[in-house]
XYZ file of C-alpha atoms in Angstrom:
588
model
C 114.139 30.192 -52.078
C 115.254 33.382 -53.573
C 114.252 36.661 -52.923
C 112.060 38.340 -54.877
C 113.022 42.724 -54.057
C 109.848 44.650 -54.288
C 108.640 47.857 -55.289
C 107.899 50.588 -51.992
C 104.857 51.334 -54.052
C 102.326 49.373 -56.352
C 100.240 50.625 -59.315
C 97.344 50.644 -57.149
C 98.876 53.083 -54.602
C 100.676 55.238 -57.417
C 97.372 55.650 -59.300
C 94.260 54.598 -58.588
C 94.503 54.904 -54.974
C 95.211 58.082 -55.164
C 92.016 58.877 -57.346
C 89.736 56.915 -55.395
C 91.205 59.272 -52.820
C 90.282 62.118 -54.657
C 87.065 61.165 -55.121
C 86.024 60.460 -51.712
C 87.416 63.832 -50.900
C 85.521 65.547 -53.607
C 82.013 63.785 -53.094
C 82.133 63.419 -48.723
C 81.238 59.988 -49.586
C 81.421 57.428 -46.792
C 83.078 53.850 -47.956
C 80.156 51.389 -48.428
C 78.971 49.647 -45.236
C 80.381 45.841 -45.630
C 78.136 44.560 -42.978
C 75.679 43.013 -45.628
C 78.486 41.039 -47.624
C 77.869 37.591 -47.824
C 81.311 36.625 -48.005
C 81.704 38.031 -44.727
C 78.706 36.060 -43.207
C 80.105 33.269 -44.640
C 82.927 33.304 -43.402
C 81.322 33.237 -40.085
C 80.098 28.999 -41.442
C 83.499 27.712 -40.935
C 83.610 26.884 -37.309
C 83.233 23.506 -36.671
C 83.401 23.040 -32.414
C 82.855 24.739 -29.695
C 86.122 24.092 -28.124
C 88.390 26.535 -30.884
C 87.662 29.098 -32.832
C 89.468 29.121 -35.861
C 89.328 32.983 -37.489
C 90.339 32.952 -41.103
C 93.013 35.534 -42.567
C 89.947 37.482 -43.692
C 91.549 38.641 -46.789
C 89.857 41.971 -48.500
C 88.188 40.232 -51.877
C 87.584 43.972 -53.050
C 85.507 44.030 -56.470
C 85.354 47.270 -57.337
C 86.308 48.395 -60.792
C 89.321 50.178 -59.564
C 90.430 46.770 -57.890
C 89.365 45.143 -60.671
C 91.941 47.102 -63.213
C 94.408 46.816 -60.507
C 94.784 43.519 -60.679
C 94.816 43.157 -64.056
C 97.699 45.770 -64.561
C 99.405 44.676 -61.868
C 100.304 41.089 -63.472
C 103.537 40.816 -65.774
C 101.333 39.868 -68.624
C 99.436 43.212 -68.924
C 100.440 45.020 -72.165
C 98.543 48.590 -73.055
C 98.989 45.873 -76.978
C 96.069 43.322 -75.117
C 92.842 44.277 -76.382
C 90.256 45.040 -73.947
C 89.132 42.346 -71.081
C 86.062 40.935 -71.895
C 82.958 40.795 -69.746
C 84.674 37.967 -67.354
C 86.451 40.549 -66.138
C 84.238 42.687 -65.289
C 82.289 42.550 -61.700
C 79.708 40.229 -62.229
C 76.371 37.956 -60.207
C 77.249 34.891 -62.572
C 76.491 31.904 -60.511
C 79.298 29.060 -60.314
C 78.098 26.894 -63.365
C 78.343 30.133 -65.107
C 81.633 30.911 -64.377
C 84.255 30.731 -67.360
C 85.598 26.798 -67.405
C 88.893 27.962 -66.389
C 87.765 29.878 -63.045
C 85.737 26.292 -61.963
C 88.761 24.426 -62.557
C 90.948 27.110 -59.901
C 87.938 27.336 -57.848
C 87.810 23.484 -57.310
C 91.999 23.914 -56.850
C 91.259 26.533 -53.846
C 88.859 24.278 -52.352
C 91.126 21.459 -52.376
C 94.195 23.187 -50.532
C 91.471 24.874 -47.894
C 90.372 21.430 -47.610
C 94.268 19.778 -46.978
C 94.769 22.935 -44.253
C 91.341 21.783 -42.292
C 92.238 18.232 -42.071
C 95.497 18.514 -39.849
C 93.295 21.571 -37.816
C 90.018 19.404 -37.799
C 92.389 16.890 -35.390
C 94.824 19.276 -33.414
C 91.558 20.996 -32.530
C 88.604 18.566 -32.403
C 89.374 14.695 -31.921
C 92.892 14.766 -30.572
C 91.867 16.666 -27.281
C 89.032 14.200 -26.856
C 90.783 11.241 -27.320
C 93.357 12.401 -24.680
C 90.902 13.121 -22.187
C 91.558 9.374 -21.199
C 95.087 9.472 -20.707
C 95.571 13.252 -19.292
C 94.486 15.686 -16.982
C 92.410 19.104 -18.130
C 96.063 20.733 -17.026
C 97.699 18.834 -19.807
C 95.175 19.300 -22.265
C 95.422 23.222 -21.912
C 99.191 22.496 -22.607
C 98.042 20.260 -25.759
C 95.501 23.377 -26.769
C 98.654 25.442 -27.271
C 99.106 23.328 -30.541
C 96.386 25.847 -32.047
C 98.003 28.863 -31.581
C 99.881 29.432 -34.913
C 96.781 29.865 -36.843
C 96.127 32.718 -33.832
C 99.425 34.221 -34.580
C 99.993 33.935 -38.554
C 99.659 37.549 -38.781
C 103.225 38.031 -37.445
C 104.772 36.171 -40.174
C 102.686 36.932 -43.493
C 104.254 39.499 -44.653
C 107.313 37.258 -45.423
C 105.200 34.630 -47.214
C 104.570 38.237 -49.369
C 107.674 39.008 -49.942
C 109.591 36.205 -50.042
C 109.805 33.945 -53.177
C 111.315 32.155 -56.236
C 110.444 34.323 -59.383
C 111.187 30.650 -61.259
C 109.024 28.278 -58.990
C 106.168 31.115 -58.767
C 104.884 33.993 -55.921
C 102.701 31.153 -54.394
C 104.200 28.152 -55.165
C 107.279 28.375 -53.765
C 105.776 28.445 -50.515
C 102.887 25.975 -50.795
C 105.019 23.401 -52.944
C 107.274 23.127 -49.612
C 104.964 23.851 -47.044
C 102.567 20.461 -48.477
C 105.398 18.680 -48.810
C 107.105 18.973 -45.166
C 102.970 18.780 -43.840
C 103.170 15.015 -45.708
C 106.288 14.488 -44.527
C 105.270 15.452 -40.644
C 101.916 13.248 -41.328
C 103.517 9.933 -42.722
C 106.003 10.372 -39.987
C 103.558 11.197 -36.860
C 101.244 8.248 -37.802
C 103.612 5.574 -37.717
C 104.466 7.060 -34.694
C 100.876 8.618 -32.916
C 99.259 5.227 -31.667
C 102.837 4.245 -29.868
C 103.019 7.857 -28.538
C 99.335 7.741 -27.175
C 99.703 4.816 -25.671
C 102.908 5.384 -23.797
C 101.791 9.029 -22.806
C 101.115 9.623 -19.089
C 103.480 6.213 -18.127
C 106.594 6.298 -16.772
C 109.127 6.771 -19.465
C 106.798 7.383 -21.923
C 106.796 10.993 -23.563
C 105.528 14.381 -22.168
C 102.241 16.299 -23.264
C 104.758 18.798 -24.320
C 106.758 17.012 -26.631
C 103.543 15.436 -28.136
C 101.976 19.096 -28.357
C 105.207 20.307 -30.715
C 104.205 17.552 -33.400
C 100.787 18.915 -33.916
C 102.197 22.612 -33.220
C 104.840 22.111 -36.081
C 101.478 20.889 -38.193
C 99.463 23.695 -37.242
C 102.464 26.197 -38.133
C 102.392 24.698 -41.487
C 99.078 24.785 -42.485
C 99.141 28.304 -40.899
C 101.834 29.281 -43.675
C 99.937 27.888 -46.758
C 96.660 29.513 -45.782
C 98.544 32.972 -46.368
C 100.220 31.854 -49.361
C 96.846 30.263 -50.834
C 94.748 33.476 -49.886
C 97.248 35.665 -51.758
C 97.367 33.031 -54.810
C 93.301 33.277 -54.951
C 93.826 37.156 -55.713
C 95.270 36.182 -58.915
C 93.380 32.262 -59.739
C 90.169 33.575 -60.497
C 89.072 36.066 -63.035
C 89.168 39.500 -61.177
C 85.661 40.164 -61.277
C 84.842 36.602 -59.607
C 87.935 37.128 -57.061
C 84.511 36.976 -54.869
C 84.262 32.636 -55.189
C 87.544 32.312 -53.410
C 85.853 33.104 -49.603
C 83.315 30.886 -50.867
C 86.453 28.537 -51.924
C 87.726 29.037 -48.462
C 84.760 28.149 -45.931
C 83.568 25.215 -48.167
C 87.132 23.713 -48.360
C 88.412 24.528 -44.534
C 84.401 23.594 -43.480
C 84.697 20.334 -44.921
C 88.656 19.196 -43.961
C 87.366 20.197 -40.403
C 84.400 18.193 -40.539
C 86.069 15.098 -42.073
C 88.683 14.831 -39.181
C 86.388 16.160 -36.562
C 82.987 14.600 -36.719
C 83.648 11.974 -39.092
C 86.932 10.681 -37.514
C 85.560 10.876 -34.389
C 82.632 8.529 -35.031
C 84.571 6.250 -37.077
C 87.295 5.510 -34.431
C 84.807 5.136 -31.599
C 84.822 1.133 -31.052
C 81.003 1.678 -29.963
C 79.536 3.357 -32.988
C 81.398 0.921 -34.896
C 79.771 -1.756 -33.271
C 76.698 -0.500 -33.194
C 75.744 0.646 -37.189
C 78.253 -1.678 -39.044
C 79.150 -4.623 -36.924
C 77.335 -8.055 -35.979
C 80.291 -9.149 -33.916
C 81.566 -6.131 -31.582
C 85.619 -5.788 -31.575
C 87.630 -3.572 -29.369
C 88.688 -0.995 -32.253
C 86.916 1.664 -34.610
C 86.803 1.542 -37.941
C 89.661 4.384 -38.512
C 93.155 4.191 -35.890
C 94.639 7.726 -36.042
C 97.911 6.350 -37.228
C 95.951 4.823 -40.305
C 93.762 8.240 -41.075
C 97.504 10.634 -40.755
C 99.303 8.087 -43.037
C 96.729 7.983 -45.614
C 96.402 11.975 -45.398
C 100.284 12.588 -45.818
C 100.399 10.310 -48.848
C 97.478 12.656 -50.214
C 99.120 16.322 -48.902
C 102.417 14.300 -51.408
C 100.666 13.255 -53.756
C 98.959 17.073 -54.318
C 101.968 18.844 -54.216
C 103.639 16.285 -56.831
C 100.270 17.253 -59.348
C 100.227 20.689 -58.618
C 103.978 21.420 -59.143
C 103.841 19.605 -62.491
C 100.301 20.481 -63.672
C 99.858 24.028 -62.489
C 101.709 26.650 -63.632
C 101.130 30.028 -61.665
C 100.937 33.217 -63.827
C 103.482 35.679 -62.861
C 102.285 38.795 -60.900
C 104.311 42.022 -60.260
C 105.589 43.289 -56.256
C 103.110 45.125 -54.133
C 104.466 46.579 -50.749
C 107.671 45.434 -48.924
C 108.027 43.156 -45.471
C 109.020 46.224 -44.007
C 106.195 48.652 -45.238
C 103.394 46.334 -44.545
C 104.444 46.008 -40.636
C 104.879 49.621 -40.690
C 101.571 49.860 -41.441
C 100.322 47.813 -38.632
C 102.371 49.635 -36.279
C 100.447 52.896 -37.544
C 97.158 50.866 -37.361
C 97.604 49.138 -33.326
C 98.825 52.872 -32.491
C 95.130 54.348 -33.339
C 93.244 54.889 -29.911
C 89.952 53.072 -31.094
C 92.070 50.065 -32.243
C 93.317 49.235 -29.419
C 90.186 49.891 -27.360
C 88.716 47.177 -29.815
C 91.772 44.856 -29.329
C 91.407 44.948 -25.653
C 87.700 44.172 -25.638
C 88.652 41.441 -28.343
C 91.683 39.977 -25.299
C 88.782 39.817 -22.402
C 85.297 39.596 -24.308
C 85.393 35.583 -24.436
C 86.532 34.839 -20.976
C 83.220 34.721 -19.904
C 82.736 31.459 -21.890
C 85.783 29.866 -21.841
C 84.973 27.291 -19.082
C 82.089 26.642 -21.400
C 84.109 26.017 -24.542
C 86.983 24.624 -23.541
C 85.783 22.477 -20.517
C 82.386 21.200 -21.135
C 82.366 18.687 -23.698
C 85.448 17.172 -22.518
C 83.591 16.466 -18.793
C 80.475 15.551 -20.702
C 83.125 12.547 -21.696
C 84.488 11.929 -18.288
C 80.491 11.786 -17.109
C 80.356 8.924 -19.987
C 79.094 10.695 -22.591
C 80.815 8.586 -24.981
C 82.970 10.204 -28.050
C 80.041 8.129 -30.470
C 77.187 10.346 -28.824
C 79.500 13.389 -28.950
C 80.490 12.836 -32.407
C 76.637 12.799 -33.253
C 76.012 15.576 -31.249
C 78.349 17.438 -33.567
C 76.542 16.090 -36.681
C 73.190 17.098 -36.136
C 74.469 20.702 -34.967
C 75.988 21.267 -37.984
C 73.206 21.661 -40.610
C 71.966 24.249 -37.800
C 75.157 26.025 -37.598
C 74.722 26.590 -41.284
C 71.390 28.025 -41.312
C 71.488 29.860 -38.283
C 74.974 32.079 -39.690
C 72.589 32.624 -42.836
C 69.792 34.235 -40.314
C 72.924 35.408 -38.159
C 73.886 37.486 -41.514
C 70.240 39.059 -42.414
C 70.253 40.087 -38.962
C 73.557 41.961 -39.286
C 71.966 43.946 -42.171
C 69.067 45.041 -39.597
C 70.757 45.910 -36.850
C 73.831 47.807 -36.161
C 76.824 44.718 -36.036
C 77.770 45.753 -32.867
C 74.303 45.832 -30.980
C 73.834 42.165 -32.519
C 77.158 41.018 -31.059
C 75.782 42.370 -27.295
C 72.754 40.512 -27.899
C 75.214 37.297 -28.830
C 77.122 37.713 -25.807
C 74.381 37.938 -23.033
C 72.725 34.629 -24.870
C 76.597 33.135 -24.691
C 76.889 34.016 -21.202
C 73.091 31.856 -20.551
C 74.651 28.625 -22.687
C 77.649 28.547 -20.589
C 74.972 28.085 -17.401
C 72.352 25.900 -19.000
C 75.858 23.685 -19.862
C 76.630 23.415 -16.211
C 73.053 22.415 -15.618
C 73.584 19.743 -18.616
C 76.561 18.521 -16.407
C 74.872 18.404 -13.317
C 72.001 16.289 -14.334
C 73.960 13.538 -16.074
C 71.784 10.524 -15.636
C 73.393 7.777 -13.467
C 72.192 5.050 -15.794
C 74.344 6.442 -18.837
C 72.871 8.348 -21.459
C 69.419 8.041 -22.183
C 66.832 9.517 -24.996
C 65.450 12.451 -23.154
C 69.446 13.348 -21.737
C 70.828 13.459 -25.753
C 68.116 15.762 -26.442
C 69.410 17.657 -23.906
C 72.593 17.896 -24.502
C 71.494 18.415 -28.456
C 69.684 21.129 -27.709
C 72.493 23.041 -25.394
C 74.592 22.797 -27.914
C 72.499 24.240 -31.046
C 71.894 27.219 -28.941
C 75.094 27.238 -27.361
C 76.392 27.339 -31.304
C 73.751 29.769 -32.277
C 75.004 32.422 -29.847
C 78.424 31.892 -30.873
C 77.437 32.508 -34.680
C 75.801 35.899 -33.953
C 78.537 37.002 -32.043
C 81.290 35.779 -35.097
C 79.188 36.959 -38.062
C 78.565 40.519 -36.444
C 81.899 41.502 -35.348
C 83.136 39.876 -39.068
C 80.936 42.730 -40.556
C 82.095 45.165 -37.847
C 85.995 44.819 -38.982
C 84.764 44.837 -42.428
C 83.002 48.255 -42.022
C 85.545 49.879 -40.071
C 88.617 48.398 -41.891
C 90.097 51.206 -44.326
C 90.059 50.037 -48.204
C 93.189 51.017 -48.998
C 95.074 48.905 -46.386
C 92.077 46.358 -45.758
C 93.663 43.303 -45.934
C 96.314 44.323 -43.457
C 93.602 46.019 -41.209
C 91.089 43.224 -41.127
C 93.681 40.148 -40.582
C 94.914 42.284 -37.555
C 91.554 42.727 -36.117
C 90.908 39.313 -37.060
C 93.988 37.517 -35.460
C 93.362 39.526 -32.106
C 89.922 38.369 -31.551
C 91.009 34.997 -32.524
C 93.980 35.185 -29.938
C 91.098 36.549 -27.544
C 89.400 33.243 -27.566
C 93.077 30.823 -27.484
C 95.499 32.252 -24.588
C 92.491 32.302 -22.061
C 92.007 28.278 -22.582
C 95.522 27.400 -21.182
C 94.463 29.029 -17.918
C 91.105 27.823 -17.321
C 92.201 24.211 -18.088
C 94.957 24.385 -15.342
C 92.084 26.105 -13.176
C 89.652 23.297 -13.368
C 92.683 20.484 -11.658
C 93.441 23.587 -9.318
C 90.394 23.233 -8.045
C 89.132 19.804 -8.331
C 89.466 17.879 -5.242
C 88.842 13.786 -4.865
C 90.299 11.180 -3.114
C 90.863 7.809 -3.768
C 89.585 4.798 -1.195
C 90.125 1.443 -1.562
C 87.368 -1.064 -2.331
C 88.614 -3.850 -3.127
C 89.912 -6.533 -1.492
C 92.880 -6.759 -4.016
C 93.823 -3.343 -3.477
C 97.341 -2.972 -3.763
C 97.101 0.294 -1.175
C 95.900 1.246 2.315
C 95.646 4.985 2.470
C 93.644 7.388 0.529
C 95.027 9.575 -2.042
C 94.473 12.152 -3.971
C 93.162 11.362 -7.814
C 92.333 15.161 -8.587
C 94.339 14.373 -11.569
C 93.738 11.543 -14.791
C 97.208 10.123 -14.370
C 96.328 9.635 -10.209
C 92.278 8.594 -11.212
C 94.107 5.925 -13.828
C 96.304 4.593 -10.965
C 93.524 4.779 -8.276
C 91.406 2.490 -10.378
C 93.838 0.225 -11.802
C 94.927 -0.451 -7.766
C 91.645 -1.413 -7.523
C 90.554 2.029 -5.612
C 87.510 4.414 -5.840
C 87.911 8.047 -6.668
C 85.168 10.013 -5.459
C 84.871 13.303 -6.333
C 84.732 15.783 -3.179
C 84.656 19.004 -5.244
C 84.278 19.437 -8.989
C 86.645 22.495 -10.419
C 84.692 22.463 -13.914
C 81.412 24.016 -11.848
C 83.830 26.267 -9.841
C 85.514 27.467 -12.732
C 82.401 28.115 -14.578
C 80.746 30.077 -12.822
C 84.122 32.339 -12.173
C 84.035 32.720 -15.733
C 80.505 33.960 -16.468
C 80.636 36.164 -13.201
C 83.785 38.074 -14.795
C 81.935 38.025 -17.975
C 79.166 39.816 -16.989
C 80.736 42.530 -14.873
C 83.337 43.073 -17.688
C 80.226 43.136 -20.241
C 78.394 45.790 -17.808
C 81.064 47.738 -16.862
C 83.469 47.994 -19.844
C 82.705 46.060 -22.906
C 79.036 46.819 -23.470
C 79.658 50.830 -23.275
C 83.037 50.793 -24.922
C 81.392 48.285 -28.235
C 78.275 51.268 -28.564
C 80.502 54.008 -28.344
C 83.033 52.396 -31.268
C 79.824 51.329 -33.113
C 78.736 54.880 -33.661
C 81.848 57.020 -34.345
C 82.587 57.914 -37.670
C 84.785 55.895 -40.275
C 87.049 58.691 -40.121
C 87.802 57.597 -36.365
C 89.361 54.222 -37.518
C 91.782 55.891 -40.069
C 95.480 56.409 -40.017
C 96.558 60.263 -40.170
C 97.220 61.634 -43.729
C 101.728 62.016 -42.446
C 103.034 59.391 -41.285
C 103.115 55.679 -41.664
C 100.552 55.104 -44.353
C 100.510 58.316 -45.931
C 101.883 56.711 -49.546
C 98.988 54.432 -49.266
C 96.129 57.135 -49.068
């Protein structure tokens, strides 16, 4: 992969950056207020658990007309010879079946590469913690949530994806052509591999949560580094003045990959809801092995890259900023005093729910839950999540963003208690009726507050972020609250075994040992009841954990977060912008 030497400075920055600048000097005007986009509340739809957030690169999809000629003049077709763009490029309300036939065919080519990225994430962060639950301890699974954390940290790397490229294979291509391909590769290879690996894993000789976490990580990573080179490529896919349909691209494509390998896969490999809906005869497997639903995937992620580096060509676009100048300018931006007052509210804000998020579905499933139940749990929430981010979004528009996200975080704070009551009152004849609707219920609302809370501080970065540098501004403000709600996890998961005491009696009269042990632990639980012991549970960490969580949540929301969010809320836009010297000056 060659590399492509770029320009310090684009057209937009030499030009009409520098008028816009004028302008807003001239008239005192304030840059519109974002909070009302509905790109930006939908972007707040994509979520699709409880247990990871999954933030988006948030790119800038500006429409305005100086953005509009921008990118028109900025690809190495423009010629002052072209006549005149027509109305398509022009910033239009055209709904999708009005869209020129060209921008539906890209638009249904975006969806499908969001939707390849959210079917590797919809298992590294949905099933594949569940179905480990079984084999290892919530210690181990915090080690397996690490997996996750290249989508946290993609920032680092994108400007690289940017700048680094094959002028022959294309600016985008020539990182998702390889990216797909090794992702298929990783796939095909994992799955002939995953069922022998998940077996083996907590056994003697058999392999390590760690070297089983690097598989999924090195997945992760990848779809990680196409999601930057696809949201740059949907700059230049659609017509400029529909740029707008490519977040719309993004949360219906990444939505629907995480769906498919969450909820979906879930159901379909649970033995019971197989035999319950589609069998007569019950048998001791799902419908869909793991191994069978990665093969089939990688042969797809191939079999895409194959079409779309012989059927799409990519239409040449000229350099905008170097590597170098774009982390300059995020040096300039996490050196402004309100940033990082906002970045360290983003690193402690979700702490209070973490036990909540991370914890309580999987001991819903050591209770007995059942993955089935929890799979339709999932399902019926999700209709809900949908509607309530559309109310979640009006709401933004009548309150400041900020002052919604406080409400979001008290109401937070109250799911992660009623989910420790949900936990507590676990029927001891299984699941019943009355105890799903429970458990249904805890988790709408539980979703609901979580919304709010995502689709207010999404159209807090967008008001704040400055125009001129937005995309940098509002991926960095992005990838810290995402980080906010990832490193915490690791912690509490190690936490819960810290504090989880049971022993482990014999009760039978086969038992293969004579004194109690500890079975704090899954691998010492497994081995308890396989010796034909009883592990009784002396002192659950989950509840202790828990409530640590909330308490530091609400003395960090009285004391610090609550004052410090009002205060940032009401300052000026002027507050959040780099100084006219320095780094950023060329861009302003």
């Amino acid at each position: 992969m060659g590399t492509k030497t770029r320009g310090t400075k684009s057209p937009t920055q030499n030009g009409l950056s520098r008028k816009a600048s004028k302008e807003k000097k001239g008239n005192k005007t304030q840059i519109k207020d974002s909070d009302s986009d509905p790109d930006t509340v939908a972007s707040g739809l994509h979520k699709m658990n409880n247990n990871v957030e999954l933030m988006r690169r948030n790119k800038s999809y500006d429409t305005s007309s100086e953005a509009i000629t921008a990118n028109i003049i900025g690809r190495e077709t423009f010629s002052l010879d072209d006549p005149v763009p027509d109305k398509t490029d022009q910033v239009n309300n055209h709904g999708f079946f009005e869209l020129p036939k060209q921008d539906q065919r890209n638009f249904g080519l975006l969806v499908l590469l969001y939707f390849l990225q959210g079917v590797p994430l919809g298992l590294a962060t949905g099933s594949v913690p569940f179905l480990l639950k079984k084999k290892l301890s919530y210690a181990e699974i915090g080690v397996f949530s690490l997996a996750s954390y290249p989508y946290s940290l993609k920032l680092l790397w994108s400007p690289i994806v940017d700048a680094i490229w094959s002028p022959k294979v294309g600016r985008r291509k020539s990182w998702i052509l390889p990216i797909q391909l090794l992702s298929g590769i990783g796939m095909l290879y994992l799955g002939s591999r995953v069922e022998g690996l998940m077996d083996s894993m907590g056994k003697e000789g058999g392999p390590t949560v760690w070297s089983f976490t690097w598989w999924w990580f090195f997945l992760v990573l990848m779809c990680a580094t196409q999601d930057i080179a696809v949201d740059g490529w949907a700059l230049t896919l659609l017509t400029p003045g529909n740029v707008s349909y490519a977040s719309t691209a993004q949360t219906v494509g990444l939505t629907a990959g995480q769906f498919l390998s969450y909820t979906v896969f879930l159901a379909f490999h649970s033995k019971e809801f197989a035999n319950r809906w589609f069998r007569t005869e019950p048998l001791d497997q799902g419908l869909m092995s793991l191994g069978g639903y990665l093969t089939f995937w990688g042969w797809a992620y191939i079999a895409v890259t194959i079409g779309l580096g012989l059927m799409k060509r990519e239409e040449r676009t000229k350099n905008e900023d170097g590597v170098w100048d774009v982390y300059k300018i995020m040096w300039g931006v996490l050196n402004l005093k309100n940033v990082q007052t906002i970045i360290i509210i983003h690193l402690i804000a979700k702490i209070g729910f973490q036990a909540n998020d991370a914890v309580t579905n999987l001991k819903l499933l050591d209770k007995g839950f059942g993955t089935e139940n929890m799979a339709l749990t999932v399902l019926i929430d999700f209709p809900f999540e949908i509607m309530l981010g559309y109310y979640a979004g009006k709401w933004s528009q009548e309150f400041t963003p900020m002052r919604l996200w406080c409400w979001g975080f008290m109401g937070r704070l109250v799911a992660a208690v009623l989910a420790q009551f949900t936990v507590v009152m676990f029927p001891a004849e299984g699941v019943t009726s009355w105890y799903m609707l429970v458990v249904i219920a805890e988790h709408i609302f539980s979703t609901f507050t979580n919304t709010i809370m995502f689709v207010a501080v999404s159209a807090f970065h967008a008001r704040i972020s400055d125009p001129v540098i937005g995309g940098t501004y509002m991926t960095l403000l992005a990838t810290v609250c995402n980080l906010g709600g990832t490193f915490p996890r690791f912690f509490v998961l190690r936490l819960v075994d810290y504090f989880t005491t049971a022993t482990c009696v014999p009760t039978s009269k086969t038992a293969t040992f004579s004194e109690p042990f500890s079975c704090a632990i899954q691998e010492d639980k497994t081995r308890c009841l396989a010796n034909g012991g009883t592990c009784n549970m002396i002192q659950d960490g989950y509840y202790i954990v828990n409530i640590l969580c909330v308490a530091i949540g609400v003395v960090t929301f009285t004391m610090f977060i609550r004052p410090k969010v009002i205060h940032l809320q009401d300052l000026p836009l002027k507050a959040w912008r780099l100084a006219s010297s320095g780094v950023g000056a060329s861009k302003r």
